[in-house]
Amino acid sequence: MDLERTAERVRDRDPREQGFYENVFANLAERRQRANDGRIVIKASEAMWEENRQGKIGYYLHELVKDSALQDWRVFAHDIHTHSGRHTHQGGLVLYVTRGSGYTVVNGVREDWREGDLIVLPVLPGGCEHQHFNEDPDQASEWFAFIFVPLQYATGALFEQKENSPNWKDPR
């Protein structure tokens, strides 16, 4: 007697078929795993630098960096040779000055800063318009921004460019 064995192939379920509740658990498990196993050190050599409408920016953490232990943050450096672009967003972030001296105009008010200072952009109804200026023509100033992305989304995610950086060249 010939016995034929038949194995039924079970396909993996599409995550959308699992339902919302199960997807929440899966997402939280992925976040815990990333926190446990993600990179702890982001090297300066790994920062992605670009010249954009706001100025010369080096990105360390952002939504496209998927292998770091810390999630939900944008961290970037900004080199300011003369001045940055001017833009408005909800605020709710801090800037730590690592080099140079200058000032930031926040909603029309000048605020002076130098290396070691912390610039705090407040959350305000209608946003926080600001622009950064370097005072030393021989050396760029630099600061690092720390943005908790869920706060940015919770406060309306307003973002409007008012004036471009003098170094930006429109690629169009």
PDB file of N, CA and C in Angstrom, residues 107-148:
ATOM      1  N   ASN A 107      10.135  85.725  16.348  1.00  0.00           N
ATOM      2  CA  ASN A 107       8.951  86.589  16.269  1.00  0.00           C
ATOM      3  C   ASN A 107       9.309  88.061  16.440  1.00  0.00           C
ATOM      4  N   GLY A 108      10.393  88.459  15.741  1.00  0.00           N
ATOM      5  CA  GLY A 108      10.801  89.865  15.725  1.00  0.00           C
ATOM      6  C   GLY A 108      11.702  90.303  16.860  1.00  0.00           C
ATOM      7  N   VAL A 109      12.018  89.428  17.798  1.00  0.00           N
ATOM      8  CA  VAL A 109      12.853  89.785  18.949  1.00  0.00           C
ATOM      9  C   VAL A 109      14.217  89.114  18.811  1.00  0.00           C
ATOM     10  N   ARG A 110      15.283  89.914  18.930  1.00  0.00           N
ATOM     11  CA  ARG A 110      16.656  89.394  18.825  1.00  0.00           C
ATOM     12  C   ARG A 110      17.069  88.735  20.140  1.00  0.00           C
ATOM     13  N   GLU A 111      17.627  87.530  20.017  1.00  0.00           N
ATOM     14  CA  GLU A 111      18.157  86.790  21.168  1.00  0.00           C
ATOM     15  C   GLU A 111      19.599  86.397  20.854  1.00  0.00           C
ATOM     16  N   ASP A 112      20.579  86.951  21.596  1.00  0.00           N
ATOM     17  CA  ASP A 112      21.997  86.660  21.375  1.00  0.00           C
ATOM     18  C   ASP A 112      22.382  85.321  21.999  1.00  0.00           C
ATOM     19  N   TRP A 113      23.338  84.620  21.364  1.00  0.00           N
ATOM     20  CA  TRP A 113      23.824  83.346  21.875  1.00  0.00           C
ATOM     21  C   TRP A 113      25.296  83.162  21.512  1.00  0.00           C
ATOM     22  N   ARG A 114      25.937  82.218  22.204  1.00  0.00           N
ATOM     23  CA  ARG A 114      27.322  81.846  21.912  1.00  0.00           C
ATOM     24  C   ARG A 114      27.512  80.382  22.282  1.00  0.00           C
ATOM     25  N   GLU A 115      28.688  79.867  21.957  1.00  0.00           N
ATOM     26  CA  GLU A 115      29.004  78.466  22.215  1.00  0.00           C
ATOM     27  C   GLU A 115      28.638  78.071  23.648  1.00  0.00           C
ATOM     28  N   GLY A 116      27.935  76.945  23.781  1.00  0.00           N
ATOM     29  CA  GLY A 116      27.527  76.438  25.088  1.00  0.00           C
ATOM     30  C   GLY A 116      26.120  76.850  25.489  1.00  0.00           C
ATOM     31  N   ASP A 117      25.521  77.791  24.758  1.00  0.00           N
ATOM     32  CA  ASP A 117      24.166  78.244  25.091  1.00  0.00           C
ATOM     33  C   ASP A 117      23.115  77.311  24.514  1.00  0.00           C
ATOM     34  N   LEU A 118      21.951  77.365  25.106  1.00  0.00           N
ATOM     35  CA  LEU A 118      20.794  76.597  24.662  1.00  0.00           C
ATOM     36  C   LEU A 118      19.735  77.587  24.177  1.00  0.00           C
ATOM     37  N   ILE A 119      19.260  77.402  22.963  1.00  0.00           N
ATOM     38  CA  ILE A 119      18.198  78.226  22.400  1.00  0.00           C
ATOM     39  C   ILE A 119      16.914  77.410  22.505  1.00  0.00           C
ATOM     40  N   VAL A 120      15.894  77.956  23.118  1.00  0.00           N
ATOM     41  CA  VAL A 120      14.632  77.253  23.327  1.00  0.00           C
ATOM     42  C   VAL A 120      13.559  77.961  22.504  1.00  0.00           C
ATOM     43  N   LEU A 121      13.015  77.261  21.522  1.00  0.00           N
ATOM     44  CA  LEU A 121      11.956  77.843  20.698  1.00  0.00           C
ATOM     45  C   LEU A 121      10.607  77.398  21.251  1.00  0.00           C
ATOM     46  N   PRO A 122       9.804  78.337  21.728  1.00  0.00           N
ATOM     47  CA  PRO A 122       8.555  77.984  22.420  1.00  0.00           C
ATOM     48  C   PRO A 122       7.456  77.526  21.460  1.00  0.00           C
ATOM     49  N   VAL A 123       6.530  76.748  21.998  1.00  0.00           N
ATOM     50  CA  VAL A 123       5.309  76.387  21.270  1.00  0.00           C
ATOM     51  C   VAL A 123       4.363  77.564  21.423  1.00  0.00           C
ATOM     52  N   LEU A 124       3.953  78.150  20.302  1.00  0.00           N
ATOM     53  CA  LEU A 124       3.095  79.329  20.330  1.00  0.00           C
ATOM     54  C   LEU A 124       1.931  79.167  19.362  1.00  0.00           C
ATOM     55  N   PRO A 125       0.769  79.706  19.697  1.00  0.00           N
ATOM     56  CA  PRO A 125      -0.343  79.697  18.731  1.00  0.00           C
ATOM     57  C   PRO A 125       0.108  80.417  17.458  1.00  0.00           C
ATOM     58  N   GLY A 126      -0.133  79.837  16.327  1.00  0.00           N
ATOM     59  CA  GLY A 126       0.275  80.445  15.062  1.00  0.00           C
ATOM     60  C   GLY A 126       1.721  80.216  14.700  1.00  0.00           C
ATOM     61  N   GLY A 127       2.471  79.563  15.565  1.00  0.00           N
ATOM     62  CA  GLY A 127       3.852  79.213  15.254  1.00  0.00           C
ATOM     63  C   GLY A 127       4.874  80.192  15.779  1.00  0.00           C
ATOM     64  N   CYS A 128       6.115  79.853  15.535  1.00  0.00           N
ATOM     65  CA  CYS A 128       7.270  80.593  16.024  1.00  0.00           C
ATOM     66  C   CYS A 128       8.152  80.903  14.807  1.00  0.00           C
ATOM     67  N   GLU A 129       8.117  82.151  14.332  1.00  0.00           N
ATOM     68  CA  GLU A 129       8.958  82.529  13.191  1.00  0.00           C
ATOM     69  C   GLU A 129      10.358  82.831  13.710  1.00  0.00           C
ATOM     70  N   HIS A 130      11.370  82.303  13.030  1.00  0.00           N
ATOM     71  CA  HIS A 130      12.734  82.526  13.492  1.00  0.00           C
ATOM     72  C   HIS A 130      13.742  82.418  12.357  1.00  0.00           C
ATOM     73  N   GLN A 131      14.901  83.059  12.609  1.00  0.00           N
ATOM     74  CA  GLN A 131      16.029  83.059  11.686  1.00  0.00           C
ATOM     75  C   GLN A 131      17.294  83.217  12.524  1.00  0.00           C
ATOM     76  N   HIS A 132      18.378  82.545  12.081  1.00  0.00           N
ATOM     77  CA  HIS A 132      19.626  82.518  12.847  1.00  0.00           C
ATOM     78  C   HIS A 132      20.724  83.256  12.089  1.00  0.00           C
ATOM     79  N   PHE A 133      21.538  84.022  12.833  1.00  0.00           N
ATOM     80  CA  PHE A 133      22.601  84.840  12.244  1.00  0.00           C
ATOM     81  C   PHE A 133      23.930  84.552  12.929  1.00  0.00           C
ATOM     82  N   ASN A 134      24.980  84.415  12.131  1.00  0.00           N
ATOM     83  CA  ASN A 134      26.341  84.230  12.619  1.00  0.00           C
ATOM     84  C   ASN A 134      27.012  85.601  12.699  1.00  0.00           C
ATOM     85  N   GLU A 135      27.788  85.833  13.758  1.00  0.00           N
ATOM     86  CA  GLU A 135      28.448  87.138  13.916  1.00  0.00           C
ATOM     87  C   GLU A 135      29.912  87.143  13.478  1.00  0.00           C
ATOM     88  N   ASP A 136      30.502  85.995  13.186  1.00  0.00           N
ATOM     89  CA  ASP A 136      31.920  85.916  12.816  1.00  0.00           C
ATOM     90  C   ASP A 136      32.048  85.580  11.335  1.00  0.00           C
ATOM     91  N   PRO A 137      32.467  86.540  10.496  1.00  0.00           N
ATOM     92  CA  PRO A 137      32.566  86.266   9.058  1.00  0.00           C
ATOM     93  C   PRO A 137      33.669  85.265   8.705  1.00  0.00           C
ATOM     94  N   ASP A 138      34.598  84.998   9.642  1.00  0.00           N
ATOM     95  CA  ASP A 138      35.706  84.085   9.369  1.00  0.00           C
ATOM     96  C   ASP A 138      35.435  82.639   9.781  1.00  0.00           C
ATOM     97  N   GLN A 139      34.378  82.403  10.575  1.00  0.00           N
ATOM     98  CA  GLN A 139      34.082  81.045  11.053  1.00  0.00           C
ATOM     99  C   GLN A 139      32.578  80.858  11.173  1.00  0.00           C
ATOM    100  N   ALA A 140      32.106  79.742  10.648  1.00  0.00           N
ATOM    101  CA  ALA A 140      30.679  79.425  10.761  1.00  0.00           C
ATOM    102  C   ALA A 140      30.325  79.099  12.204  1.00  0.00           C
ATOM    103  N   SER A 141      29.120  79.458  12.591  1.00  0.00           N
ATOM    104  CA  SER A 141      28.560  79.004  13.863  1.00  0.00           C
ATOM    105  C   SER A 141      27.892  77.660  13.615  1.00  0.00           C
ATOM    106  N   GLU A 142      27.697  76.919  14.676  1.00  0.00           N
ATOM    107  CA  GLU A 142      27.017  75.626  14.541  1.00  0.00           C
ATOM    108  C   GLU A 142      26.179  75.369  15.787  1.00  0.00           C
ATOM    109  N   TRP A 143      25.001  74.836  15.564  1.00  0.00           N
ATOM    110  CA  TRP A 143      24.184  74.352  16.669  1.00  0.00           C
ATOM    111  C   TRP A 143      23.548  73.023  16.286  1.00  0.00           C
ATOM    112  N   PHE A 144      23.125  72.293  17.302  1.00  0.00           N
ATOM    113  CA  PHE A 144      22.405  71.036  17.110  1.00  0.00           C
ATOM    114  C   PHE A 144      20.963  71.227  17.547  1.00  0.00           C
ATOM    115  N   ALA A 145      20.036  70.725  16.731  1.00  0.00           N
ATOM    116  CA  ALA A 145      18.608  70.780  17.048  1.00  0.00           C
ATOM    117  C   ALA A 145      18.153  69.429  17.571  1.00  0.00           C
ATOM    118  N   PHE A 146      17.264  69.463  18.549  1.00  0.00           N
ATOM    119  CA  PHE A 146      16.657  68.261  19.127  1.00  0.00           C
ATOM    120  C   PHE A 146      15.141  68.446  19.082  1.00  0.00           C
ATOM    121  N   ILE A 147      14.493  67.641  18.253  1.00  0.00           N
ATOM    122  CA  ILE A 147      13.056  67.771  18.036  1.00  0.00           C
ATOM    123  C   ILE A 147      12.380  66.444  18.383  1.00  0.00           C
ATOM    124  N   PHE A 148      11.451  66.475  19.324  1.00  0.00           N
ATOM    125  CA  PHE A 148      10.645  65.295  19.652  1.00  0.00           C
ATOM    126  C   PHE A 148       9.464  65.289  18.690  1.00  0.00           C
TER     127      PHE A 148
END
